[in-house]
Coordinates of C-alpha atoms and ligand atoms in Angstrom, one line a residue:
M11 CA 0.0 0.0 0.0
C12 CA 2.6 2.4 1.2
I13 CA 5.0 1.5 -1.6
S14 CA 2.5 1.8 -4.4
N15 CA 1.6 5.3 -3.2
M16 CA 5.2 6.3 -3.3
E17 CA 5.7 4.9 -6.8
I18 CA 2.9 7.2 -8.0
H19 CA 4.9 10.1 -6.7
L20 CA 8.1 8.8 -8.4
L21 CA 6.7 8.5 -11.9
P22 CA 6.7 12.2 -12.8
S23 CA 10.3 12.6 -11.7
S24 CA 12.6 13.2 -14.7
S25 CA 16.0 13.0 -13.0
L26 CA 17.4 9.6 -12.2
A27 CA 19.2 10.6 -9.0
P28 CA 16.2 11.3 -6.8
F29 CA 14.5 8.2 -8.2
M30 CA 17.4 6.0 -7.1
F31 CA 17.5 7.8 -3.7
K32 CA 13.8 7.2 -3.2
L33 CA 14.1 3.5 -4.2
V34 CA 16.8 3.1 -1.6
S35 CA 14.9 4.8 1.1
I36 CA 11.8 2.6 0.3
S37 CA 13.8 -0.6 0.7
I38 CA 15.3 0.6 3.9
L39 CA 11.8 1.4 5.1
T40 CA 10.6 -2.0 4.1
L41 CA 13.5 -3.6 5.8
L42 CA 12.9 -1.6 9.0
S43 CA 9.2 -2.4 9.1
S44 CA 9.6 -6.1 8.5
F45 CA 12.3 -6.1 11.1
A46 CA 10.0 -4.4 13.6
F47 CA 7.2 -6.8 12.6
G48 CA 9.5 -9.8 13.2
T49 CA 10.7 -8.7 16.7
N50 CA 7.4 -7.3 18.0
Q51 CA 4.9 -9.8 17.1
I52 CA 4.6 -13.4 15.7
P53 CA 3.3 -13.3 12.1
R54 CA -0.2 -14.6 12.2
N55 CA 0.4 -17.6 10.0
E56 CA 3.2 -18.6 12.4
S57 CA 0.7 -18.4 15.3
D58 CA -1.5 -20.9 13.5
R59 CA 1.5 -23.3 13.2
L60 CA 2.3 -23.0 16.9
A61 CA -1.3 -23.5 17.8
L62 CA -1.5 -26.7 15.6
L63 CA 1.7 -28.1 17.2
D64 CA 0.3 -27.3 20.7
F65 CA -2.9 -29.1 19.7
K66 CA -0.9 -32.1 18.6
S67 CA 1.3 -32.2 21.7
A68 CA -1.8 -32.7 23.9
L69 CA -3.0 -35.8 22.0
V70 CA -2.2 -39.5 21.8
D71 CA -2.3 -40.5 18.2
P72 CA -2.2 -44.3 17.8
L73 CA -2.9 -44.3 14.0
G74 CA -0.2 -41.7 13.3
A75 CA -2.8 -39.4 11.8
L76 CA -0.6 -36.4 12.7
D77 CA 2.8 -37.9 11.5
S78 CA 2.8 -35.4 8.6
W79 CA 2.7 -32.5 11.1
N80 CA 6.5 -31.9 11.0
S81 CA 8.8 -29.1 10.0
T82 CA 9.7 -30.4 6.6
I83 CA 6.1 -29.9 5.4
H84 CA 4.3 -26.6 5.4
F85 CA 1.4 -26.7 7.9
C86 CA -1.1 -25.9 5.1
R87 CA -0.3 -29.4 3.8
W88 CA -0.5 -31.2 7.1
Y89 CA -3.1 -34.0 7.2
G90 CA -6.5 -32.6 8.1
V91 CA -5.5 -29.0 7.8
T92 CA -7.1 -26.6 5.2
C93 CA -5.8 -23.1 4.7
G94 CA -7.4 -20.2 2.9
P95 CA -5.9 -19.6 -0.5
R96 CA -4.6 -16.1 0.1
H97 CA -3.3 -15.7 3.6
Q98 CA -2.0 -19.2 4.6
R99 CA -4.3 -19.1 7.6
V100 CA -6.0 -22.3 8.8
V101 CA -9.7 -22.3 7.9
G102 CA -10.4 -26.0 8.5
L103 CA -9.3 -28.7 10.9
T104 CA -10.9 -32.0 10.0
L105 CA -9.7 -35.0 11.9
E106 CA -12.7 -37.3 12.3
S107 CA -12.5 -40.9 13.4
R108 CA -8.7 -41.0 13.9
M109 CA -8.8 -42.5 17.4
L110 CA -7.2 -39.3 18.8
R111 CA -7.1 -39.4 22.6
G112 CA -6.6 -36.5 25.0
A113 CA -7.8 -33.0 25.8
I114 CA -8.4 -30.2 23.2
S115 CA -5.7 -27.6 23.7
P116 CA -6.8 -24.1 24.5
S117 CA -4.5 -22.9 21.7
I118 CA -7.2 -23.9 19.3
G119 CA -8.6 -20.5 20.0
N120 CA -5.6 -18.9 18.4
M121 CA -6.5 -20.1 14.9
S122 CA -8.6 -17.0 14.4
F123 CA -9.6 -17.8 10.8
L124 CA -11.0 -21.3 11.6
R125 CA -14.3 -21.9 10.0
V126 CA -14.7 -25.7 10.3
L127 CA -13.7 -27.7 13.4
D128 CA -14.5 -31.3 12.9
L129 CA -13.0 -33.7 15.5
Q130 CA -16.0 -36.1 15.6
N131 CA -15.7 -39.7 16.6
N132 CA -12.4 -39.7 18.5
S133 CA -11.7 -40.2 22.2
L134 CA -11.3 -36.6 23.2
H135 CA -12.0 -36.0 26.9
S136 CA -12.0 -33.2 29.5
S137 CA -13.9 -30.1 28.8
I138 CA -14.3 -28.0 25.7
P139 CA -11.8 -25.1 26.2
P140 CA -13.6 -21.8 26.5
E141 CA -11.0 -20.3 24.1
V142 CA -13.0 -21.8 21.2
C143 CA -15.3 -18.8 21.8
R144 CA -12.6 -16.6 20.3
L145 CA -13.2 -18.2 16.9
S146 CA -15.6 -15.6 15.5
R147 CA -15.5 -17.1 12.0
L148 CA -16.5 -20.5 13.1
R149 CA -19.3 -22.1 11.0
E150 CA -19.2 -25.8 11.8
F151 CA -18.4 -27.2 15.2
R152 CA -18.5 -31.0 15.2
L153 CA -17.2 -32.6 18.3
N154 CA -19.8 -35.3 18.5
D155 CA -19.0 -38.9 19.6
N156 CA -16.2 -38.2 22.0
A157 CA -16.0 -38.2 25.8
L158 CA -16.1 -34.5 26.5
N159 CA -17.3 -33.3 29.9
G160 CA -18.0 -30.0 31.6
S161 CA -20.5 -27.6 30.1
V162 CA -21.2 -26.2 26.7
P163 CA -19.1 -22.9 26.8
P164 CA -21.8 -20.2 26.9
G165 CA -19.4 -17.8 25.1
L166 CA -19.9 -19.8 21.9
S167 CA -23.0 -17.6 21.4
L168 CA -20.4 -14.9 20.3
C169 CA -19.6 -17.1 17.3
S170 CA -22.3 -15.4 15.3
N171 CA -21.5 -17.3 12.1
L172 CA -22.2 -20.7 13.6
E173 CA -24.3 -22.9 11.4
I174 CA -23.7 -26.4 12.8
F175 CA -23.2 -27.2 16.5
N176 CA -23.0 -30.9 17.0
V177 CA -21.8 -32.4 20.4
N178 CA -24.0 -35.5 20.3
N179 CA -22.8 -38.5 22.4
N180 CA -20.5 -36.9 24.9
E181 CA -20.7 -36.4 28.7
L182 CA -21.6 -32.7 28.8
E183 CA -23.4 -31.3 31.8
G184 CA -25.2 -28.1 32.7
N185 CA -27.8 -26.2 30.7
L186 CA -28.5 -25.4 27.1
P187 CA -27.0 -21.9 26.8
V188 CA -29.7 -19.3 26.6
G189 CA -27.3 -17.1 24.5
F190 CA -27.5 -19.5 21.6
S191 CA -30.8 -18.0 20.8
T192 CA -29.0 -15.1 19.1
L193 CA -27.3 -17.4 16.6
S194 CA -29.3 -16.4 13.6
K195 CA -27.5 -18.7 11.2
L196 CA -27.7 -21.8 13.3
R197 CA -29.2 -24.6 11.3
Q198 CA -28.4 -27.7 13.4
L199 CA -28.3 -27.8 17.2
Q200 CA -27.4 -31.3 18.2
V201 CA -26.7 -32.2 21.9
R202 CA -28.1 -35.8 21.9
A203 CA -27.0 -38.3 24.6
N204 CA -25.3 -36.0 27.1
N205 CA -26.2 -35.2 30.7
L206 CA -27.8 -31.8 30.1
I207 CA -30.3 -30.5 32.7
G208 CA -32.8 -27.6 32.9
Q209 CA -35.3 -26.3 30.5
I210 CA -35.2 -25.6 26.8
P211 CA -34.9 -21.8 26.6
I212 CA -38.1 -20.1 25.3
S213 CA -35.8 -17.8 23.3
Y214 CA -34.9 -20.7 21.0
G215 CA -38.1 -19.8 19.2
N216 CA -35.9 -17.0 17.7
L217 CA -33.5 -19.4 15.9
S218 CA -35.0 -18.6 12.6
S219 CA -32.6 -20.7 10.6
L220 CA -32.9 -23.8 12.8
R221 CA -33.7 -27.0 10.9
V222 CA -32.6 -29.6 13.3
L223 CA -33.0 -29.6 17.1
E224 CA -31.7 -32.9 18.4
A225 CA -31.7 -33.1 22.2
D226 CA -33.0 -36.5 23.1
I227 CA -31.4 -38.7 25.8
N228 CA -30.6 -36.0 28.4
R229 CA -32.2 -34.8 31.6
L230 CA -34.0 -31.8 30.3
D231 CA -37.2 -30.9 32.3
G232 CA -40.0 -28.4 32.3
M233 CA -42.4 -27.8 29.4
I234 CA -41.7 -27.8 25.7
P235 CA -41.6 -24.1 24.8
E236 CA -44.6 -23.1 22.6
S237 CA -42.2 -20.8 20.8
L238 CA -40.5 -23.7 19.0
G239 CA -43.7 -23.9 16.9
S240 CA -42.7 -20.6 15.2
L241 CA -39.4 -21.9 13.8
P242 CA -40.1 -21.5 10.1
N243 CA -37.6 -24.1 8.9
L244 CA -37.8 -26.8 11.5
Y245 CA -37.9 -30.3 10.0
F246 CA -36.3 -32.5 12.8
L247 CA -37.3 -32.2 16.4
S248 CA -36.1 -34.9 18.7
L249 CA -36.6 -34.4 22.5
G250 CA -37.2 -38.1 23.5
Q251 CA -35.9 -39.6 26.7
N252 CA -35.9 -36.5 28.9
N253 CA -38.0 -35.4 31.8
L254 CA -40.3 -33.0 29.9
D255 CA -43.8 -32.5 31.2
G256 CA -46.9 -30.6 30.4
I257 CA -48.8 -30.8 27.2
I258 CA -47.4 -30.9 23.7
P259 CA -47.9 -27.2 22.6
P260 CA -50.5 -27.1 19.8
S261 CA -48.0 -24.8 17.9
I262 CA -45.6 -27.7 17.6
L263 CA -48.2 -29.9 16.0
N264 CA -48.7 -27.1 13.5
V265 CA -45.2 -26.8 12.0
S266 CA -45.8 -27.3 8.3
T267 CA -42.1 -28.1 7.6
L268 CA -41.8 -30.8 10.3
E269 CA -40.8 -34.3 9.0
I270 CA -39.6 -36.0 12.2
L271 CA -40.9 -35.5 15.6
D272 CA -39.8 -37.6 18.6
L273 CA -41.1 -36.8 22.0
S274 CA -41.1 -40.4 23.4
Y275 CA -40.1 -41.3 26.9
N276 CA -41.1 -38.1 28.8
Q277 CA -43.9 -37.2 31.1
L278 CA -46.1 -35.4 28.6
V279 CA -49.9 -35.3 29.1
G280 CA -52.9 -34.5 27.1
S281 CA -54.2 -35.9 23.8
L282 CA -53.3 -35.7 20.2
R283 CA -55.7 -33.7 18.0
P284 CA -57.4 -35.5 15.2
E285 CA -56.7 -32.7 12.7
M286 CA -53.0 -33.3 13.1
G287 CA -52.8 -35.0 9.7
F288 CA -53.6 -31.6 8.2
T289 CA -51.5 -29.4 10.4
L290 CA -48.4 -31.6 10.0
P291 CA -48.5 -32.1 6.2
A292 CA -44.8 -33.1 5.9
I293 CA -44.6 -35.5 8.8
R294 CA -42.9 -38.9 8.1
S295 CA -42.2 -40.1 11.6
L296 CA -43.9 -39.2 14.8
S297 CA -43.3 -40.8 18.2
V298 CA -45.0 -39.9 21.4
A299 CA -44.7 -43.4 23.0
D300 CA -44.2 -43.8 26.7
N301 CA -45.8 -40.5 27.9
H302 CA -49.2 -40.0 29.6
I303 CA -50.9 -39.1 26.4
I304 CA -54.4 -40.5 25.8
Ligands
NAG15 C1 4.0 -16.6 6.5 O1 3.6 -15.6 5.5 C2 4.7 -15.0 4.9 C3 4.2 -13.8 4.0 O2 3.0 -14.2 3.3 C4 5.5 -16.0 4.1 O3 6.6 -15.4 3.5 C5 6.0 -17.2 5.0 O4 6.5 -18.2 4.3 C6 4.7 -17.7 5.8 N1 5.2 -18.7 6.8 C7 4.6 -19.8 6.9 C8 5.1 -20.7 8.0 O5 3.6 -20.1 6.3
NAG16 C1 -2.1 -18.5 22.0 O1 -2.4 -17.2 22.3 C2 -2.2 -16.8 23.6 C3 -2.7 -15.4 23.8 O2 -2.4 -14.6 22.8 C4 -0.7 -17.0 23.9 O3 -0.4 -16.6 25.2 C5 -0.2 -18.4 23.6 O4 1.1 -18.5 23.7 C6 -0.7 -18.8 22.2 N1 -0.4 -20.2 22.0 C7 0.4 -20.7 21.1 C8 0.6 -22.2 21.1 O5 1.0 -20.0 20.3
NAG17 C1 7.5 -35.5 7.6 O1 6.3 -36.1 7.2 C2 6.4 -36.7 5.9 C3 5.0 -37.2 5.5 O2 4.5 -38.1 6.5 C4 7.5 -37.8 5.9 O3 7.6 -38.3 4.6 C5 8.8 -37.1 6.3 O4 9.8 -38.1 6.5 C6 8.6 -36.4 7.7 N1 9.8 -35.7 8.0 C7 10.4 -35.9 9.2 C8 11.6 -35.0 9.5 O5 9.9 -36.5 10.1
NAG18 C1 -13.6 -34.4 33.0 O1 -12.8 -35.5 32.7 C2 -11.4 -35.3 33.2 C3 -10.6 -36.5 32.7 O2 -11.1 -37.0 31.5 C4 -11.4 -35.2 34.7 O3 -10.1 -35.1 35.1 C5 -12.3 -34.0 35.1 O4 -12.4 -34.0 36.5 C6 -13.7 -34.1 34.5 N1 -14.4 -32.9 34.8 C7 -15.6 -32.9 35.1 C8 -16.2 -31.5 35.3 O5 -16.3 -33.9 35.3
NAG19 C1 -36.7 -12.8 20.1 O1 -36.0 -11.7 19.5 C2 -36.7 -10.5 19.6 C3 -35.9 -9.5 18.8 O2 -34.6 -9.6 19.0 C4 -36.8 -10.1 21.1 O3 -37.5 -8.9 21.2 C5 -37.6 -11.2 21.8 O4 -37.6 -10.9 23.2 C6 -36.9 -12.6 21.6 N1 -37.8 -13.6 22.1 C7 -37.4 -14.4 23.1 C8 -38.4 -15.4 23.5 O5 -36.3 -14.3 23.6
NAG20 C1 -51.6 -23.2 13.0 O1 -51.2 -22.6 11.8 C2 -52.3 -21.8 11.2 C3 -51.8 -21.4 9.8 O2 -50.4 -21.0 9.9 C4 -52.6 -20.7 12.1 O3 -53.7 -20.0 11.5 C5 -53.1 -21.3 13.4 O4 -53.3 -20.2 14.3 C6 -52.0 -22.2 14.0 N1 -52.5 -22.8 15.2 C7 -51.7 -22.9 16.3 C8 -52.4 -23.6 17.4 O5 -50.6 -22.5 16.4

């Protein structure tokens, strides 16, 4: 930027001497600025490399999936790593089903260009580091089928680009984060088979992009929020095997996009309405077994 500006000033110059002088001063300036850059801060692509190495060092890797993560190969070509074409920044980390064991390093939060984090179906344990909440460009968060414990970091609601959040089949505790209701791009919220407690936030009725809400096999209680009936794109709603009570809100039995509805194994009461066949025109699978519905 700076150099091209100066070149514009140079062009009208007729004498060669000042031209040479200016060229020399430009290269000194460039040299000085790159020197200052090198000493004062780590170049950002280098911080991605360090973060990846730190992530690797916290894991046991029986299949050698991360063997290519060595200094002879640029990190953009390491197995499972995807970089953006222009800036050599990590945009994807995809290491599914590699039998990786250990904790997720907090350094993962340093890869600030990360859009896809897919570590599904490994043996990752301990809690999800809250540093993931710094990944503001994150779109896909797939940590399902591991052994993660602790709670869902509430700060993930800052990741406003989040589209897919899948932590099915872990050992997570605590509540569904209320703040997730601001994730306007969230399409899939999948927390099946964990140890989550508390109520489904009423504000989730604001998740206008939501297509899949999969929260069965937890310990959720309270009533099913009527607000879920206003989700315009919902086609999969699975809340079976929890401790939900009260009636099935009529609004839920009125979602024209709904294809799969599983509310089985709860303490729901009331009765199903005969006109349901008309109000759920897309329904393919409906289960309300093992409740108190007559
Ligand atoms: C970091 O980026 C600079 C400038 O684009 C490049 O010269 C250098 O090779 C990159 N380093 C790594 C480790 O990618
Ligand atoms: C990640 O960033 C934090 C804070 O900027 C820094 O202290 C830490 O050393 C970084 N980790 C790595 C592995 O570079
Ligand atoms: C780095 O990884 C590549 C690919 O797995 C391998 O061929 C190479 O020998 C490795 N280099 C070192 C120094 O380990
Ligand atoms: C999570 O699991 C780790 C070991 O895998 C354990 O040390 C830690 O106490 C557990 N934390 C919680 C909150 O259960
Ligand atoms: C949904 O969002 C609107 C606008 O942001 C807000 O006024 C309303 O309180 C929200 N509804 C719930 C149930 O949180
Ligand atoms: C069901 O949907 C129809 C049409 O969208 C609407 O008029 C009606 O009020 C809804 N009923 C309930 C109980 O939400």
